[in-house]
Amino acid sequence: MTPPTGTASPRPHEPRRHRRALAATATVAALALAGCSSSSSGANDDASSTKGGLTPVRLQLQWVADAQFAGYYAALKLGYYKDAGLDVTIQEAGTDTVPIDVLAAGDADYAISWVPKVLGSIEQGTAVTDVAQIFERSGTTQISFKDKGITTPADLKGKKVGSWGYGNQWELFAGMQKAGIDTDKDIDLVQQAFDMNGFLSGDIDAAQAMTYNELAQVLETKNPKTGKLYQKSDLNIIDWNDEGTAMLQDAIWADANKLADDPSYATETEKFVEASIKGWVYVRDHPKEAADIVTAAGSTLGTSHQLWMANEVNKLIWPSTSGGIGTIDPAAWKRTVDIALHTKDDTGSTIITKEPPSTAYSNEYVTKALKNLEAQGVDVVGKDFTPIDVELKEGGK
């Protein structure tokens, strides 16, 4: 079964000790999807053997096929993985999939996940390493209609504030607490379902929205007062990158123990990162074609929505200010860890209680990959990147 069009992305779960029950609407959606089995782009029964001279590799996504993962689908479709000697299978996620658990269990060779979600798993003993920080900037925002008068985090005081939970709430809570809001008393926290219906109906004053998905869901909906689609000018948007509480999101994670003990896996990691980055460079330079590749891979999102996603994801990657796509910026890592250590959510929990080990991230593999790509004349910084203009259609069609 395919998740319904417009289902929010990404929603990978955080470590179990932080999980909260969803409200009824979200629970119904989850139950409806629970019967879905993870699909993949090809069969791969034995990851330890070679196949046609290629090394089988399984990549676990956070969610289903969409342009949030366009670089990996492009690398697969265009043969970049094959050129690197890899036979890659892309494993999609269901509503109960925790990508880092799949990696730790040996059921994937690499996984895509947000850094704060994985930090909690690392503290609980999961040995994984961020080997390429693909998204340099956060895509999480808090949006409201102009008539609510919410232009800063401080304005959320006394408002009905939507939050998905499941580890997606940390930037929001860090932003409110930085603004002096007592998040136990000063807001009316609303469990936000994985759509924008509560926001559009007025049940939520300020809702969480990824720039590449939920924001588009609003902008591809008709304003009943005008009969035309909502515009950005109808909204106030709080961007956590601007507020200083953004956290690192989509990264490529590898098995830390195998990196240390298995030289062939370390070499494979370098090749996988290199080919994946080449895929993301293609997405930067060919967003429409990349969106078409993801659509052909099975995405149920509409054409204009998919192109919007590709364009917005590109903005989170390009231009690279850290020396090249995938490089982990120590300052951004420290900010993410500090928020994980000191910000409490509505349950009173923080993500972690101590600094993560030095093995939690490494620039070793991405640095080698970038050097190889630059030797091939590939632009891995994208300093001249310019996003395209995307016209959303009603319903994202």
Coordinates of C-alpha atoms in Angstrom, one line a residue:
M1 CA 0.0 0.0 0.0
T2 CA 1.3 3.4 -0.9
P3 CA 1.1 6.3 1.7
P4 CA -1.5 8.9 0.6
T5 CA -0.5 11.9 -1.4
G6 CA 0.5 14.8 0.9
T7 CA 1.7 12.6 3.8
A8 CA 4.3 14.6 5.6
S9 CA 8.0 13.8 5.1
P10 CA 10.2 13.0 6.9
R11 CA 8.8 11.4 10.0
P12 CA 11.4 8.9 11.2
H13 CA 10.9 8.0 14.8
E14 CA 13.2 9.1 17.6
P15 CA 14.6 6.6 20.2
R16 CA 11.8 4.9 22.0
R17 CA 12.3 6.6 25.4
H18 CA 11.2 9.9 23.8
R19 CA 8.2 8.6 21.8
R20 CA 4.7 10.0 22.5
A21 CA 1.3 8.8 21.5
L22 CA -0.2 10.4 18.5
A23 CA -3.6 12.1 18.6
A24 CA -6.5 10.2 17.1
T25 CA -6.1 11.5 13.6
A26 CA -2.4 10.7 13.4
T27 CA -3.1 7.3 15.0
V28 CA -5.6 6.4 12.3
A29 CA -3.2 7.4 9.6
A30 CA -0.4 5.4 11.2
L31 CA -2.7 2.3 11.5
A32 CA -3.7 2.7 7.9
L33 CA -0.1 2.6 6.8
A34 CA 1.1 0.0 9.3
G35 CA 0.3 -2.7 6.9
C36 CA 2.7 -1.3 4.3
S37 CA 5.9 -3.3 3.8
S38 CA 9.1 -1.4 3.0
S39 CA 9.6 -1.4 -0.8
S40 CA 13.0 -1.2 -2.5
S41 CA 14.5 -0.5 -5.9
G42 CA 15.8 -4.0 -6.7
A43 CA 16.4 -7.2 -4.9
N44 CA 19.4 -7.9 -2.7
D45 CA 19.2 -11.2 -0.8
D46 CA 22.8 -11.4 0.3
A47 CA 24.7 -8.2 1.1
S48 CA 27.9 -10.0 1.8
S49 CA 28.3 -11.4 -1.7
T50 CA 29.2 -9.8 -5.0
K51 CA 26.7 -9.6 -7.8
G52 CA 28.0 -9.4 -11.3
G53 CA 31.2 -8.1 -10.0
L54 CA 29.4 -5.4 -8.0
T55 CA 29.2 -5.1 -4.2
P56 CA 25.6 -5.2 -3.0
V57 CA 24.7 -2.3 -0.8
R58 CA 21.5 -1.5 1.0
L59 CA 20.5 2.1 1.7
Q60 CA 17.7 2.6 4.3
L61 CA 15.6 5.8 3.8
Q62 CA 13.6 7.7 6.4
W63 CA 10.4 7.6 4.3
V64 CA 9.0 6.6 1.0
A65 CA 10.3 7.7 -2.4
D66 CA 10.2 11.5 -2.9
A67 CA 12.6 14.2 -3.8
Q68 CA 13.9 14.5 -0.3
F69 CA 16.0 11.6 -1.4
A70 CA 16.4 12.6 -5.0
G71 CA 20.2 12.4 -5.0
Y72 CA 20.2 8.7 -4.1
Y73 CA 17.6 7.9 -6.7
A74 CA 19.5 9.9 -9.3
A75 CA 22.8 8.1 -8.5
L76 CA 21.0 4.8 -8.9
K77 CA 19.2 5.7 -12.1
L78 CA 22.2 7.3 -13.8
G79 CA 24.6 4.5 -13.0
Y80 CA 26.8 6.4 -10.6
Y81 CA 26.6 3.6 -8.0
K82 CA 27.3 1.0 -10.7
D83 CA 30.3 3.0 -11.9
A84 CA 31.6 2.9 -8.3
G85 CA 31.3 -0.9 -8.3
L86 CA 28.2 -0.9 -6.1
D87 CA 24.8 -2.7 -6.6
V88 CA 22.6 -0.4 -4.5
T89 CA 19.2 -1.3 -3.2
I90 CA 17.1 1.6 -1.9
Q91 CA 14.9 0.5 1.0
E92 CA 11.9 2.7 1.7
A93 CA 10.5 3.2 5.2
G94 CA 7.1 2.5 6.8
T95 CA 5.6 4.5 9.6
D96 CA 7.3 2.3 12.2
T97 CA 10.7 2.2 10.6
V98 CA 13.6 3.6 12.6
P99 CA 16.4 3.8 10.0
I100 CA 19.2 3.7 12.5
D101 CA 17.8 0.5 14.1
V102 CA 17.7 -1.1 10.6
L103 CA 21.4 -0.2 10.1
A104 CA 22.4 -1.4 13.6
A105 CA 20.6 -4.7 13.1
G106 CA 22.6 -5.4 9.9
D107 CA 19.6 -5.1 7.7
A108 CA 21.1 -2.1 5.8
D109 CA 24.6 -0.9 5.1
Y110 CA 23.8 2.8 5.3
A111 CA 20.9 4.8 6.6
I112 CA 19.5 8.3 6.1
S113 CA 18.4 10.1 9.3
W114 CA 18.4 13.4 11.2
V115 CA 21.3 13.9 13.6
P116 CA 19.2 14.6 16.8
K117 CA 17.3 11.5 16.3
V118 CA 20.4 9.4 16.1
L119 CA 22.2 11.1 19.0
G120 CA 19.8 9.4 21.4
S121 CA 20.4 6.0 19.9
I122 CA 24.1 6.5 20.1
E123 CA 23.8 7.3 23.8
Q124 CA 21.9 4.1 24.2
G125 CA 24.8 2.1 22.7
T126 CA 24.2 2.1 18.9
A127 CA 27.6 2.4 17.2
V128 CA 27.0 4.5 14.1
T129 CA 28.9 7.4 12.4
D130 CA 27.7 10.3 10.4
V131 CA 29.9 10.0 7.3
A132 CA 28.3 12.7 5.2
Q133 CA 26.1 15.6 6.3
I134 CA 24.1 16.0 3.1
F135 CA 21.7 18.7 4.3
E136 CA 23.7 21.7 5.6
R137 CA 20.7 23.7 6.6
S138 CA 17.5 22.8 8.4
G139 CA 14.2 22.6 6.5
T140 CA 12.0 22.9 9.6
T141 CA 9.8 26.0 10.1
Q142 CA 6.8 27.2 12.1
I143 CA 4.2 28.8 10.0
S144 CA 1.1 30.9 10.8
F145 CA -1.4 33.1 9.0
K146 CA -0.6 36.8 9.1
D147 CA -3.7 37.7 11.2
K148 CA -2.2 35.7 14.1
G149 CA 0.6 38.2 14.5
I150 CA 3.3 35.6 15.1
T151 CA 6.5 36.9 13.6
T152 CA 9.0 35.7 16.2
P153 CA 9.4 32.7 18.6
A154 CA 8.4 35.0 21.5
D155 CA 5.0 35.6 19.8
L156 CA 4.2 31.9 20.2
K157 CA 3.4 32.6 23.9
G158 CA -0.3 31.9 24.6
K159 CA -0.9 30.4 21.2
K160 CA -1.9 27.0 20.0
V161 CA 1.4 25.6 18.8
G162 CA 1.5 22.5 16.6
S163 CA 4.2 19.9 17.0
W164 CA 4.7 16.5 15.4
G165 CA 6.8 15.2 18.3
Y166 CA 8.8 12.0 17.4
G167 CA 12.0 13.9 17.5
N168 CA 10.9 16.7 15.1
Q169 CA 10.1 19.1 18.0
W170 CA 13.6 20.0 19.2
E171 CA 14.2 23.1 17.1
L172 CA 10.8 24.5 18.0
F173 CA 11.3 23.9 21.7
A174 CA 14.8 25.3 21.6
G175 CA 13.5 28.4 19.8
M176 CA 10.7 29.0 22.3
Q177 CA 12.9 28.4 25.3
K178 CA 15.6 30.7 23.9
A179 CA 12.9 33.4 23.6
G180 CA 12.0 33.0 27.3
I181 CA 8.9 31.0 26.9
D182 CA 8.1 28.4 29.6
T183 CA 7.0 25.6 27.3
D184 CA 5.2 23.8 30.2
K185 CA 2.9 26.7 30.9
D186 CA 3.0 29.5 28.3
I187 CA 1.8 27.6 25.2
D188 CA -1.1 25.4 24.3
L189 CA 0.8 22.5 22.7
V190 CA -1.3 20.7 20.0
Q191 CA -0.3 17.3 18.7
Q192 CA 0.0 17.9 15.0
A193 CA -1.1 15.2 12.6
F194 CA 1.0 14.4 9.6
D195 CA -0.8 16.8 7.4
M196 CA -1.8 20.5 7.5
N197 CA -5.6 20.0 8.0
G198 CA -5.5 21.2 11.6
F199 CA -3.6 24.4 10.6
L200 CA -5.9 25.1 7.6
S201 CA -9.0 24.6 9.8
G202 CA -7.8 27.0 12.5
D203 CA -7.2 24.4 15.2
I204 CA -3.5 25.3 15.2
D205 CA -2.2 28.9 15.3
A206 CA 1.3 28.0 14.3
A207 CA 2.2 24.7 12.7
Q208 CA 5.4 22.8 12.0
A209 CA 6.1 22.7 8.3
M210 CA 9.1 21.5 6.3
T211 CA 10.0 23.9 3.6
Y212 CA 10.0 21.1 1.0
N213 CA 6.7 19.5 1.9
E214 CA 4.1 20.9 4.4
L215 CA 4.7 24.5 3.3
A216 CA 3.9 23.4 -0.2
Q217 CA 0.8 21.6 1.0
V218 CA -0.6 24.9 2.2
L219 CA 0.5 26.8 -0.9
E220 CA -1.3 24.3 -3.1
T221 CA -4.6 24.7 -1.2
K222 CA -7.3 27.2 -2.2
N223 CA -8.0 30.1 0.1
P224 CA -11.8 29.9 0.6
K225 CA -11.9 33.7 1.0
T226 CA -10.3 34.4 -2.4
G227 CA -10.9 31.2 -4.4
K228 CA -7.2 31.2 -5.3
L229 CA -4.2 29.3 -3.9
Y230 CA -2.6 30.6 -0.7
Q231 CA 0.5 32.6 -1.2
K232 CA 3.6 33.1 0.9
S233 CA 2.4 36.6 1.5
D234 CA -0.5 35.2 3.5
L235 CA 1.9 33.6 6.0
N236 CA 4.5 34.4 8.6
I237 CA 7.3 31.9 8.6
I238 CA 9.7 31.4 11.5
D239 CA 12.9 29.8 10.1
W240 CA 15.1 28.1 12.8
N241 CA 18.2 28.8 10.7
D242 CA 17.6 32.5 11.3
E243 CA 16.8 32.0 15.0
G244 CA 19.9 30.1 15.8
T245 CA 18.3 26.9 16.9
A246 CA 18.5 24.9 13.6
M247 CA 19.8 21.3 14.0
L248 CA 21.5 19.1 11.5
Q249 CA 19.1 16.9 9.5
D250 CA 19.6 14.4 6.7
A251 CA 22.9 12.6 6.9
I252 CA 24.4 9.4 5.7
W253 CA 25.1 7.0 8.6
A254 CA 27.5 4.1 8.6
D255 CA 28.3 1.3 11.0
A256 CA 31.0 2.6 13.3
N257 CA 32.4 -0.8 14.3
K258 CA 32.7 -2.0 10.7
L259 CA 34.4 1.3 9.7
A260 CA 37.0 0.5 12.4
D261 CA 37.4 -3.2 11.8
D262 CA 36.7 -3.8 8.1
P263 CA 38.9 -2.0 5.5
S264 CA 36.7 -3.1 2.6
Y265 CA 33.7 -1.5 4.3
A266 CA 35.6 1.7 4.8
T267 CA 36.6 1.8 1.1
E268 CA 33.0 1.0 0.2
T269 CA 31.8 3.9 2.3
E270 CA 34.0 6.3 0.5
K271 CA 32.7 5.0 -2.9
F272 CA 29.1 5.2 -1.7
V273 CA 29.4 8.7 -0.4
E274 CA 31.2 9.8 -3.6
A275 CA 28.5 8.4 -5.9
S276 CA 25.7 9.7 -3.7
I277 CA 27.2 13.2 -3.8
K278 CA 27.5 13.0 -7.6
G279 CA 23.7 12.2 -7.6
W280 CA 23.0 15.3 -5.5
V281 CA 25.1 17.4 -7.9
Y282 CA 22.8 16.1 -10.7
V283 CA 19.8 17.2 -8.7
R284 CA 21.2 20.7 -8.3
D285 CA 21.9 21.0 -12.0
H286 CA 18.8 19.2 -13.3
P287 CA 15.9 19.6 -10.7
K288 CA 13.1 18.8 -13.1
E289 CA 14.8 15.6 -14.4
A290 CA 15.6 14.6 -10.9
A291 CA 12.0 15.0 -9.8
D292 CA 10.9 12.9 -12.8
I293 CA 13.4 10.2 -11.7
V294 CA 11.8 10.1 -8.2
T295 CA 8.3 10.0 -9.7
A296 CA 9.3 7.1 -11.9
A297 CA 10.7 5.3 -8.8
G298 CA 7.2 5.3 -7.3
S299 CA 6.4 8.6 -5.6
T300 CA 2.7 9.4 -5.3
L301 CA 3.3 13.1 -5.0
G302 CA 2.1 15.3 -7.8
T303 CA 4.4 16.8 -10.5
S304 CA 4.5 20.4 -9.2
H305 CA 4.8 19.2 -5.6
Q306 CA 7.7 16.9 -6.5
L307 CA 9.5 19.7 -8.4
W308 CA 9.0 22.1 -5.4
M309 CA 10.5 19.5 -3.1
A310 CA 13.6 19.0 -5.3
N311 CA 14.1 22.8 -5.5
E312 CA 13.6 23.4 -1.8
V313 CA 15.9 20.5 -0.9
N314 CA 18.6 22.0 -3.2
K315 CA 18.4 25.2 -1.1
L316 CA 19.3 23.1 2.0
I317 CA 22.4 21.8 0.4
W318 CA 23.6 24.5 -2.0
P319 CA 25.8 26.4 -1.9
S320 CA 28.0 24.5 0.5
T321 CA 29.6 26.8 3.0
S322 CA 31.7 24.1 4.7
G323 CA 34.1 23.3 1.9
G324 CA 31.9 20.9 -0.1
I325 CA 28.6 19.0 0.1
G326 CA 28.5 16.4 2.9
T327 CA 31.3 18.0 5.0
I328 CA 30.3 18.1 8.7
D329 CA 30.7 21.6 10.1
P330 CA 32.0 21.3 13.7
A331 CA 30.1 24.4 14.7
A332 CA 26.8 23.1 13.4
W333 CA 27.5 19.8 15.0
K334 CA 28.2 21.5 18.4
R335 CA 25.0 23.6 18.1
T336 CA 23.0 20.4 17.5
V337 CA 24.6 18.6 20.4
D338 CA 24.1 21.6 22.7
I339 CA 20.4 21.7 21.9
A340 CA 20.2 17.9 22.4
L341 CA 21.8 18.3 25.8
H342 CA 19.9 21.3 27.2
T343 CA 16.5 21.6 25.5
K344 CA 13.6 19.9 27.2
D345 CA 10.4 19.0 25.3
D346 CA 6.9 18.8 26.8
T347 CA 7.7 15.5 28.6
G348 CA 10.7 17.1 30.4
S349 CA 13.2 15.0 28.5
T350 CA 16.3 16.0 26.6
I351 CA 17.6 14.0 23.7
I352 CA 20.9 13.1 25.4
T353 CA 22.6 13.5 28.9
K354 CA 26.2 13.6 27.8
E355 CA 28.4 14.5 24.9
P356 CA 28.4 11.8 22.1
P357 CA 31.7 9.9 21.5
S358 CA 34.2 11.1 18.9
T359 CA 33.0 8.3 16.6
A360 CA 29.6 10.0 16.2
Y361 CA 30.8 11.8 13.1
S362 CA 33.8 11.7 10.7
N363 CA 34.8 13.8 7.8
E364 CA 37.4 11.2 6.7
Y365 CA 35.3 9.5 4.0
V366 CA 33.5 12.6 2.6
T367 CA 36.9 14.4 2.3
K368 CA 38.3 11.6 0.2
A369 CA 35.1 11.5 -1.9
L370 CA 35.2 15.3 -2.5
K371 CA 38.8 15.1 -3.5
N372 CA 38.0 12.4 -6.1
L373 CA 35.1 14.3 -7.5
E374 CA 37.0 17.6 -7.7
A375 CA 39.7 15.7 -9.7
Q376 CA 37.0 14.8 -12.1
G377 CA 36.0 18.4 -12.5
V378 CA 32.8 18.1 -10.4
D379 CA 31.6 21.3 -8.7
V380 CA 31.0 20.1 -5.1
V381 CA 30.5 23.6 -3.6
G382 CA 27.9 25.1 -6.0
K383 CA 28.7 28.7 -5.2
D384 CA 26.8 29.9 -8.2
F385 CA 23.7 27.8 -7.4
T386 CA 20.4 29.6 -8.1
P387 CA 17.1 28.0 -7.3
I388 CA 14.4 27.8 -10.0
D389 CA 10.9 29.3 -9.8
V390 CA 8.3 26.6 -9.2
E391 CA 4.6 27.2 -9.7
L392 CA 2.6 25.0 -7.5
K393 CA -0.7 23.6 -8.8
E394 CA -3.8 22.9 -6.7
G395 CA -3.2 19.6 -4.9
G396 CA 0.4 19.6 -6.1
K397 CA -0.6 18.2 -9.5

